[in-house]
XYZ file of C-alpha atoms in Angstrom:
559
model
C 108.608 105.751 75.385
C 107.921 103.708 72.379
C 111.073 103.439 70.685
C 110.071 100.984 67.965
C 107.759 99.019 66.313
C 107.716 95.910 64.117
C 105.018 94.515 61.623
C 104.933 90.994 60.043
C 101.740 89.939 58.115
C 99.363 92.244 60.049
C 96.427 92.918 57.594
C 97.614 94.911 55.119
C 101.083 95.257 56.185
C 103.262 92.663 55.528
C 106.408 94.082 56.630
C 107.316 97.551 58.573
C 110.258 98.626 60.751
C 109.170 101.732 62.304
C 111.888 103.606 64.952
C 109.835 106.575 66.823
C 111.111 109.637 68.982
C 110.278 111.972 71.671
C 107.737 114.851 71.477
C 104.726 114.799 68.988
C 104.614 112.920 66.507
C 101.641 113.082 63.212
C 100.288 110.390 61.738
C 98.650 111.148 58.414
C 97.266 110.243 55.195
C 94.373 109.965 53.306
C 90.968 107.891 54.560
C 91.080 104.372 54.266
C 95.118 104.455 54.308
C 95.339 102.036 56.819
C 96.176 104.392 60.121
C 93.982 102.070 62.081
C 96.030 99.017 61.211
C 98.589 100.805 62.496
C 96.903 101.545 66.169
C 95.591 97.917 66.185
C 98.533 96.254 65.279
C 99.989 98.397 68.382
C 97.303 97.728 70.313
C 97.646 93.797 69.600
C 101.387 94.343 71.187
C 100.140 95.947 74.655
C 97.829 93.426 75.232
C 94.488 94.177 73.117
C 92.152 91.649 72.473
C 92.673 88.769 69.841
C 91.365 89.166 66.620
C 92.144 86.572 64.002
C 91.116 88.748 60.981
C 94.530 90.494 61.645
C 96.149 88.386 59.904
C 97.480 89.325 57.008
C 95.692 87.307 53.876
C 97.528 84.237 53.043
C 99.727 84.708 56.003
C 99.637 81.426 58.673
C 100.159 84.247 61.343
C 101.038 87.589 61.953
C 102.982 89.472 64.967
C 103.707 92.753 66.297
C 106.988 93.452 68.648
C 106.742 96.853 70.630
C 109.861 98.166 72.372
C 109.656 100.760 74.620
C 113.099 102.332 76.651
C 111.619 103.693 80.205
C 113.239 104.871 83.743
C 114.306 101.752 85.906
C 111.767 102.729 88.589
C 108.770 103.021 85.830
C 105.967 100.763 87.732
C 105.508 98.373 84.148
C 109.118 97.250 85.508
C 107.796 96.852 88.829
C 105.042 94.331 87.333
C 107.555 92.417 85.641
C 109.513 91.758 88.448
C 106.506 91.110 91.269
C 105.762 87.734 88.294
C 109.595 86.810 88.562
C 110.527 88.131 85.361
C 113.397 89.439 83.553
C 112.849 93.615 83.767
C 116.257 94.909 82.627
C 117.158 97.273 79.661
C 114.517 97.717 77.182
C 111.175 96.064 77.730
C 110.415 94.045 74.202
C 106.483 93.476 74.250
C 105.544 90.849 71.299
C 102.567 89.214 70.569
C 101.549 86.520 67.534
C 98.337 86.043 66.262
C 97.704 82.766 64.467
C 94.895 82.418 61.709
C 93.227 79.938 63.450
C 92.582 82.212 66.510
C 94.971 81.439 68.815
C 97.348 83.553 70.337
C 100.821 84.176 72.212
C 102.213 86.341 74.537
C 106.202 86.996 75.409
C 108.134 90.006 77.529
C 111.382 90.256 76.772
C 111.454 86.759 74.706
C 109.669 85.746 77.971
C 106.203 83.708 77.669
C 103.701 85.703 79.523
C 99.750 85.617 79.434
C 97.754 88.460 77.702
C 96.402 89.484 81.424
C 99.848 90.330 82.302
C 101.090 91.701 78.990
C 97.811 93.735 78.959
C 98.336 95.377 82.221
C 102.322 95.858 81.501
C 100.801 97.408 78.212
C 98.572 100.127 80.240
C 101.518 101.177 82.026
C 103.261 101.641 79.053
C 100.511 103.287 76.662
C 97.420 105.029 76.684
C 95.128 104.903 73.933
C 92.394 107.756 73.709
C 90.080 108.044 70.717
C 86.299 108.289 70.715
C 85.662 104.517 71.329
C 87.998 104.227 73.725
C 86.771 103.266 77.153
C 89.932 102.816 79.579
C 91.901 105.107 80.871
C 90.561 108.617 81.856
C 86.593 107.073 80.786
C 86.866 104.528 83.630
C 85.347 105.419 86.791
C 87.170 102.887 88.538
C 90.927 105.191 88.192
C 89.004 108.495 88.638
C 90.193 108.846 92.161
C 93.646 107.722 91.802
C 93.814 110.262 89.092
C 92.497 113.055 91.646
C 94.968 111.650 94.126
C 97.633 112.294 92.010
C 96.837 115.232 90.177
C 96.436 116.692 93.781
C 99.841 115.228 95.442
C 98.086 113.516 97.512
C 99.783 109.768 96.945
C 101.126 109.383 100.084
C 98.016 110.503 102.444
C 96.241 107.689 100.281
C 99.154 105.176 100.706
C 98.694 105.913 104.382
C 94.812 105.457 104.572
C 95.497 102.330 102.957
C 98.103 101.483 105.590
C 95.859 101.913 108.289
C 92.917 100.261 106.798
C 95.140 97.297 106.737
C 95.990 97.563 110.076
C 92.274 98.035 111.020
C 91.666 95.130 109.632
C 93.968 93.282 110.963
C 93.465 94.165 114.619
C 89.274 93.522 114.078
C 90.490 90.465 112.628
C 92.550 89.494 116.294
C 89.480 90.252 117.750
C 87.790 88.267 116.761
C 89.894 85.057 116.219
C 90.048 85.486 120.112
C 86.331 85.917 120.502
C 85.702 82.678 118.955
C 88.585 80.634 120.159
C 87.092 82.026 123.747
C 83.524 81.250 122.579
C 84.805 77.603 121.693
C 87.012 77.101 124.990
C 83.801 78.022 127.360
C 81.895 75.363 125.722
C 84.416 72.925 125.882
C 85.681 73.655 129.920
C 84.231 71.200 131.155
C 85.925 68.705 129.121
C 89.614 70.507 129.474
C 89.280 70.209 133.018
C 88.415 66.486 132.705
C 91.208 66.338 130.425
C 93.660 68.116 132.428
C 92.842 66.010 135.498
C 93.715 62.730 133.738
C 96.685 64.045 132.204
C 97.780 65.552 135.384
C 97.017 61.856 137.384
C 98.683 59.843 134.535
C 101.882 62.982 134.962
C 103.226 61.345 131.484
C 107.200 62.452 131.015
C 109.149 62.670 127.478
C 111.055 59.538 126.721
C 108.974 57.290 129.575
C 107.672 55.331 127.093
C 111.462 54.221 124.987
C 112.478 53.579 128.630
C 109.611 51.569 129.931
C 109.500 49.304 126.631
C 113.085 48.828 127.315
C 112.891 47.987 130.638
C 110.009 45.710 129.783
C 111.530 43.561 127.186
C 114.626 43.434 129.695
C 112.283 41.925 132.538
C 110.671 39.791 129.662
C 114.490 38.086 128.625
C 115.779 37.962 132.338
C 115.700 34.194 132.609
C 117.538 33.175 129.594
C 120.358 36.084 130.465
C 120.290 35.295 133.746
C 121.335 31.439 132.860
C 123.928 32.997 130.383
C 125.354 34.950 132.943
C 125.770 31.748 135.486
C 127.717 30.141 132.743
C 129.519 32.778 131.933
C 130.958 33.140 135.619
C 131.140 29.267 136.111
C 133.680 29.604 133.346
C 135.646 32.125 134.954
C 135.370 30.915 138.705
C 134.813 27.020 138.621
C 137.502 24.887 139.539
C 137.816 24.063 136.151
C 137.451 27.690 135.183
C 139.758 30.381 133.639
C 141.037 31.585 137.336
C 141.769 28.545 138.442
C 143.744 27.835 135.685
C 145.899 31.108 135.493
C 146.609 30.538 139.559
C 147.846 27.119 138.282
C 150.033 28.531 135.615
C 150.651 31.463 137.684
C 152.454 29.029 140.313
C 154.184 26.701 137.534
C 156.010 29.918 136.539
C 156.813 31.492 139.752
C 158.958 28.259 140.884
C 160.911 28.300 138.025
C 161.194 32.434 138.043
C 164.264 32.729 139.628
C 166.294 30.423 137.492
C 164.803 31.960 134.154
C 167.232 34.961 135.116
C 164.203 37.556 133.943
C 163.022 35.946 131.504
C 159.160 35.375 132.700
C 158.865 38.062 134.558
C 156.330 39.863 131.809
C 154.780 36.613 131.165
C 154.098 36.435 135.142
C 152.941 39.893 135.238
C 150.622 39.827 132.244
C 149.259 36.539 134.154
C 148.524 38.780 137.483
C 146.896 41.598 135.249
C 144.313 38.694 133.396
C 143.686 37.711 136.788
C 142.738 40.996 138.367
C 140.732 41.579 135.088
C 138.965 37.711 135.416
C 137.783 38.877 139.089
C 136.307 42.066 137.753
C 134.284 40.553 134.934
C 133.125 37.956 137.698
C 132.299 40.945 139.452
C 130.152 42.754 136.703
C 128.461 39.348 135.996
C 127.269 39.091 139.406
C 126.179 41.985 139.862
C 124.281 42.097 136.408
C 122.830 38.619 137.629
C 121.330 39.982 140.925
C 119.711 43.099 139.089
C 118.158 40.777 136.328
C 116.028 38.315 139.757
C 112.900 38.150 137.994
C 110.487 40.258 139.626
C 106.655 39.691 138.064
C 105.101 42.423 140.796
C 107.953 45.013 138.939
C 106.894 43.549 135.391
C 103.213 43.963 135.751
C 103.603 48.006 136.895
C 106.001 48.425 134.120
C 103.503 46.766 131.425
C 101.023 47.987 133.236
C 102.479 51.741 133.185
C 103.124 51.347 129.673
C 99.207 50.352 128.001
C 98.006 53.544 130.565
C 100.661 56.124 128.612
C 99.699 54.129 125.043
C 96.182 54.471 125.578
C 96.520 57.967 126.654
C 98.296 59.222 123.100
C 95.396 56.883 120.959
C 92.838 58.562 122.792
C 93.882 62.060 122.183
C 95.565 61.071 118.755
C 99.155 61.981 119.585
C 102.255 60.465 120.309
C 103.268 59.588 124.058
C 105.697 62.119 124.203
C 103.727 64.552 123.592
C 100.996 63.876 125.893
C 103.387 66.410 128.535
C 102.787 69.132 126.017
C 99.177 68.379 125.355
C 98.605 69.149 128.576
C 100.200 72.066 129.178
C 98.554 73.229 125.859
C 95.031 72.360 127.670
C 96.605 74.105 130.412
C 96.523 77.163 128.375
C 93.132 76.963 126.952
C 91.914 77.147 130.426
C 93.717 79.882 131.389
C 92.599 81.710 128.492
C 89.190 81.047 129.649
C 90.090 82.388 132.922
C 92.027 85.322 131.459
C 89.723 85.436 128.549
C 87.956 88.440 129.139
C 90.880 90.920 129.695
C 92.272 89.931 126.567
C 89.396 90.057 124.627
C 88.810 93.514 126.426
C 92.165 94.849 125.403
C 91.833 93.462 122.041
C 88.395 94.868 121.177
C 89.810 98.530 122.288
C 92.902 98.194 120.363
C 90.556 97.251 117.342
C 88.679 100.223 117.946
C 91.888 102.950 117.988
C 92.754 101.078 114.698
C 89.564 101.859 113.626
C 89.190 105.627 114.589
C 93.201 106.330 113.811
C 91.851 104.981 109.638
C 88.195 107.124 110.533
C 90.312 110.318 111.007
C 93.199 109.669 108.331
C 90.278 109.177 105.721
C 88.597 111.738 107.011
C 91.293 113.841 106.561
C 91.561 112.697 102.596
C 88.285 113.554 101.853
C 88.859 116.953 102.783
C 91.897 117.219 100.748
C 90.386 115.466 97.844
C 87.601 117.801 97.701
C 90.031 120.551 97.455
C 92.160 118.658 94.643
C 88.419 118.416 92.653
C 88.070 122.423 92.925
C 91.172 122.909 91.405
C 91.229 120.150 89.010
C 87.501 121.753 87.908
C 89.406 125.122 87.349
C 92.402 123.578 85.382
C 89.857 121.925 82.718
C 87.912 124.786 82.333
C 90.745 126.548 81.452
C 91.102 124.252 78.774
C 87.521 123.609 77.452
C 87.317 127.506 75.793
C 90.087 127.028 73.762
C 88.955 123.395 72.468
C 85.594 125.237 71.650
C 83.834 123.484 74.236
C 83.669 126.522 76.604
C 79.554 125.778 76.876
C 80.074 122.759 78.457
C 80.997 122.338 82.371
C 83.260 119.578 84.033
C 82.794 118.887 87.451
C 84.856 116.134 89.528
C 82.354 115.100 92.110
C 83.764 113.529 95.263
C 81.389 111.383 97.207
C 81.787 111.641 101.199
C 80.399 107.441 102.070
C 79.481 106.742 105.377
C 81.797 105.110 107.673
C 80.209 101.530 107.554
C 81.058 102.007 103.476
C 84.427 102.816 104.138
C 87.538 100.735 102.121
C 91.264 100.607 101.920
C 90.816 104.137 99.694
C 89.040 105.559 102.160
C 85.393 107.304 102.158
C 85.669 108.701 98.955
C 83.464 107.815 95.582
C 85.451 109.764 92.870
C 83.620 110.723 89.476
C 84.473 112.471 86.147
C 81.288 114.134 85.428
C 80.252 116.254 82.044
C 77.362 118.764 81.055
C 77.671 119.908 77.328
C 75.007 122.424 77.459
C 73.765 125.376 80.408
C 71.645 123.403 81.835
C 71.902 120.086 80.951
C 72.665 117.206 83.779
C 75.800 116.575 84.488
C 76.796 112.620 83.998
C 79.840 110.840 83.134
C 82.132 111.659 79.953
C 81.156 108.183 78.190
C 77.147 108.766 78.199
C 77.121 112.277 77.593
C 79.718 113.655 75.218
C 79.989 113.121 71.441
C 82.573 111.602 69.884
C 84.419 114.847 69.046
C 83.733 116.332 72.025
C 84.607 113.160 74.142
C 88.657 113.216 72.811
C 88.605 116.974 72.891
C 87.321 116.714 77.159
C 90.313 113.655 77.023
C 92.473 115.904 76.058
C 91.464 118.667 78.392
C 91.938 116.262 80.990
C 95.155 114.928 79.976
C 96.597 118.244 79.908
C 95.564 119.173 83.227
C 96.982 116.387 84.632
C 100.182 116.160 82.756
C 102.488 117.542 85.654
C 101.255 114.337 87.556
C 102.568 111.675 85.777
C 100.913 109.451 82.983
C 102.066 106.490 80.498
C 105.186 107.363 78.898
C 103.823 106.998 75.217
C 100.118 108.617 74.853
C 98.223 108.261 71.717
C 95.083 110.201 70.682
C 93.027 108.528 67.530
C 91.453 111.489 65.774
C 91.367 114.157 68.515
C 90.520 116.781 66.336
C 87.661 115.341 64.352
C 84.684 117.752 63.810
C 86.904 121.280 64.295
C 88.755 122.939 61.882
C 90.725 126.731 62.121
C 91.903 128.046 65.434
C 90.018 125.220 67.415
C 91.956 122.616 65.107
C 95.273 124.866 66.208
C 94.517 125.117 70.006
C 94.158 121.095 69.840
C 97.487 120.891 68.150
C 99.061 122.970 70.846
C 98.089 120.890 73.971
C 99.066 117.791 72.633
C 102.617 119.907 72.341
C 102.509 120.832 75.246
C 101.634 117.177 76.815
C 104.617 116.379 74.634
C 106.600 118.503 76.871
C 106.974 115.678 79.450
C 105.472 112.757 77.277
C 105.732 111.137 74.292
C 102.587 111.858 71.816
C 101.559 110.423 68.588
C 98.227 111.660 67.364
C 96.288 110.446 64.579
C 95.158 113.216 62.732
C 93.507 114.593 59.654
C 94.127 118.539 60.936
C 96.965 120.303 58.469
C 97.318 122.450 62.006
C 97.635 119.233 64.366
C 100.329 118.262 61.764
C 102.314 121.214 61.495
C 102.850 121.409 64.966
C 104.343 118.143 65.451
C 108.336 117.401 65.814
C 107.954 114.429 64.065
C 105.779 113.318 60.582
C 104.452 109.358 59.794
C 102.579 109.553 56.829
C 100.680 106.101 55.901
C 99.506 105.081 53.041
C 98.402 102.604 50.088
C 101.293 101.908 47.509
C 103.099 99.017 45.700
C 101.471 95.620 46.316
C 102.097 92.736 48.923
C 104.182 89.943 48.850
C 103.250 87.837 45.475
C 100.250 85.677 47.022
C 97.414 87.657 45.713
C 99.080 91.285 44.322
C 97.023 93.164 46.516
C 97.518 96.584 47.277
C 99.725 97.441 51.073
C 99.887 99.865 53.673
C 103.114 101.229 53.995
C 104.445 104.488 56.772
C 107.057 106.884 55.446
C 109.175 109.340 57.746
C 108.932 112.775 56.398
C 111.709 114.743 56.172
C 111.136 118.467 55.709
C 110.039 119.154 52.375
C 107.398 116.007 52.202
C 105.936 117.168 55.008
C 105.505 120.426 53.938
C 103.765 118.572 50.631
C 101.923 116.471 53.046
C 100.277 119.569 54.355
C 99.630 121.263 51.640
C 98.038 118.225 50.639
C 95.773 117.838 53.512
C 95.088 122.139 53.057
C 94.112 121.773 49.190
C 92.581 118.485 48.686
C 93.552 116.149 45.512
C 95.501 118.864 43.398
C 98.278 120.443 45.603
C 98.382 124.191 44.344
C 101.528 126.696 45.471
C 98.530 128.486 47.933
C 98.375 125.259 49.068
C 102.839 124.921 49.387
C 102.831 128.501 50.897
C 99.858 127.994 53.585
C 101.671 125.026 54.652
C 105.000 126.917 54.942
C 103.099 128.975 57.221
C 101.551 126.217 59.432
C 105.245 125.041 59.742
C 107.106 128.053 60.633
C 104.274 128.715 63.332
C 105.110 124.987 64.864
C 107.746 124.502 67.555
């Protein structure tokens, strides 16, 4: 519910603190009080569009902050949280409105655009009066209305479901159809494709080991020459064996009368020289394997340029030629295969299809039920609202199947006849604006048990009745009270008395000293002003003790 409002510079308010409550609450006061200011200063907050004669004169901008305490799963949360926003504890809607035109949006001290803080707004509030065109007037929520009013949320949800997955099976279809459509005209280029692939028979990490080996081949000579010196200077006569053998021997003569002594020197000696005739060894060995062999460097090169031309020609890298193949592999296989796939995918398209068919089928049946009863339930209301000439009809429009959307078959309309007789057509075009609120409210009420904004607020509902019709208006909007919260906007000393709570607005004092014009300002009424309120609204300018005493009796009749 709203829970509070706050002014600044707003026309002719220039200041206002406002807390609100549950139940039904009255806003009155004399013509030309400034009530509207009030609803458009609201309506600024949830999102209504920009106006820069709002702004208060003299004032550089003005700004409205709405906060409203709902349930934790109340959808406006939901929208906050689907943009990434901050949804806890009370949701703060505040907008500013600069004279120069512009305009800003926060949630929750949050920048947000008006789009979003518009549609967090209509989850919040509704706004019904006879100029109003959302809500219950659009066409476009008619059938999630009937859906709801007739419990029948989830059987929708699940239509939906299966309209998705309709889609998306016809949509496998035919991805396949014309991937198969584009592999048949391209066969006999796979096959070519394949064939070289499968001659070349590339292998991952060929190419790193071929450029290796290549640049080995390349170098051979000069290691090869720095491998002969290498072992010269191990093996020569001159080289490091020969002289360890020579030092080897010097020591060994003079072993024995060293008494131990060079003993590790001689061993370490035999150790080098065991090592020496390995690394001769490897050296050899390396030399042999490095013979230049041009024949060998040729099919290496040669091997090489085939695999590097392959990956430029088909624009990937050489390892990957392995998998492009394979991957061709596949396309032809699909070609080959093709057909059963694309068999088995058109049928499973076509259960999707009928399992959606009968599911919205289904619906409509149930929908057209829901529009019988939700017929009765605002007749029931129209007698009382003196509108029992007119009829209301909720006309549900079977589509054919080639018409058919995530909602299913159904085209849902509110549809009106004031007079026996008269066509019926929809509430905007056809009723008056007295009568329009009045078949709002009819509506409202019968669909109260099924949910609505938490804050509802009807802008002159009662204009154009008077008496017991003023008094049956007053007590639906107590009972939509029941489960919502309700402020109403009325000029109706019944509508008034029957509310729990009394705003009366009007023109007193003057604004802030720029130009000492006269300002709006909204007082609470505790018991005894409203009573005088009444009576005022009963007797006109002079308030007689008729007057006091009717109004007692509007008040004790209330809730």
């Amino acid at each position: 519910m709203l829970s509070a409002l706050s002014i600044r510079d707003i026309v002719l308010i220039d200041r206002l603190e406002l807390a609100l409550a549950r139940g039904l609450c009255a806003l009155t006061g004399e013509t030309g009080a400034g009530k509207s200011i009030l609803l458009d200063a609201l309506g600024l907050a949830i999102g209504a569009r920009a106006d820069a004669g709002l702004v208060g004169q003299g004032a550089e901008q003005g700004s409205v902050t709405a906060v409203f305490d709902v349930p934790d799963d109340h959808p406006a949360r939901a929208i906050l949280r689907d943009d990434g926003l901050d949804a806890e504890g009370e949701l703060i809607l505040r907008r500013v409105q600069a004279k120069d035109g512009r305009t800003r949006a926060f949630i929750n001290d949050q920048a947000v655009s008006v789009g979003l803080l518009r549609q967090v707004g209509d989850a919040l509030v509704e706004i019904h009066g006879q100029h109003d065109e959302r809500g219950l007037l659009d066409p476009s929520g008619h059938r999630a209305l009937l859906d709801s009013f007739g419990g029948l949320d989830a059987a929708a949800a699940e239509v939906r479901r299966l309209w998705n997955a309709a889609a998306e099976a016809r949509l496998a279809f035919t991805e396949h159809e014309a991937s198969l459509a584009r592999a048949r005209a391209e066969q006999d280029y796979l096959r070519h494709v394949v064939g070289e692939l499968d001659e070349l028979s590339p292998e991952p990490g060929e190419e790193t080991k071929l450029a290796e080996e290549r640049a080995l081949m390349m170098h051979s000579e000069k290691i090869a020459g720095d491998l002969a010196e290498a072992a010269d200077a191990i093996s020569s006569d001159s080289g490091l064996e020969a002289r360890l053998n020579q030092a080897l021997r010097r020591l060994s003569r003079v072993a024995e009368q060293a008494g131990g002594r060079l003993d590790q020197a001689i061993a370490a000696i035999d150790r080098t020289l065991v090592e020496a005739a390995e690394a001769r060894d490897e050296i050899e060995r390396a030399m042999r394997s490095l013979e230049f062999d041009p024949a060998r460097l040729e099919k290496a090169e040669t091997r090489l340029f085939a695999l590097r031309a392959a990956g430029r020609k088909h624009n990937v890298a050489v390892d990957n030629l392995a998998a492009l193949a394979d991957r061709l592999r596949e396309q032809l296989a699909d070609i080959e295969g093709g057909e059963v796939k694309l068999a088995r995918l058109s049928q499973a398209a076509d259960a999707a299809r009928a399992a959606y068919l009968k599911a919205a089928e289904a619906l409509s049946a149930q929908r057209i039920k829901a529009a019988a009863k939700l017929d009765q339930a605002v007749a029931r209301e129209l007698k009382p609202l003196k509108l029992d000439k007119a009829t209301f009809r909720t006309e549900v429009n079977v589509l054919a199947a080639e018409d058919a959307g995530p909602d299913g078959l159904d085209r849902v309309s509110f549809l009106i006849s004031t007079n026996p007789g008269a066509p019926l057509g929809p509430l905007i075009k056809i009723a008056s604006g007295g009568e329009l609120s009045r078949f709002v409210l009819a509506l409202k009420v019968a669909l109260a048990s099924r949910g609505s904004a938490p804050t509802l607020i009807f802008d002159e509902v009662d204009a154009g009745v008077g008496g017991a019709v003023a008094e049956a208006v007053g007590r639906r909007l107590a009972e939509l009270a029941r489960t919502a919260q309700v402020l109403v906007v009325t000029h109706s000393p019944q509508v008034a008395a029957l509310a729990r709570h009394h705003l009366r607005i009007s023109k007193g004092g003057e604004t802030k000293a720029r130009n000492a014009r006269v300002a709006t300002r909204v007082d609470v009424l505790d018991h005894l002003d409203r009573r005088e309120e009444i009576a005022r609204m009963l007797a006109g300018a002079t308030v007689t003790d008729e007057a006091r005493a009717a109004a007692d009796r509007l008040i004790e009749n209330g809730p």
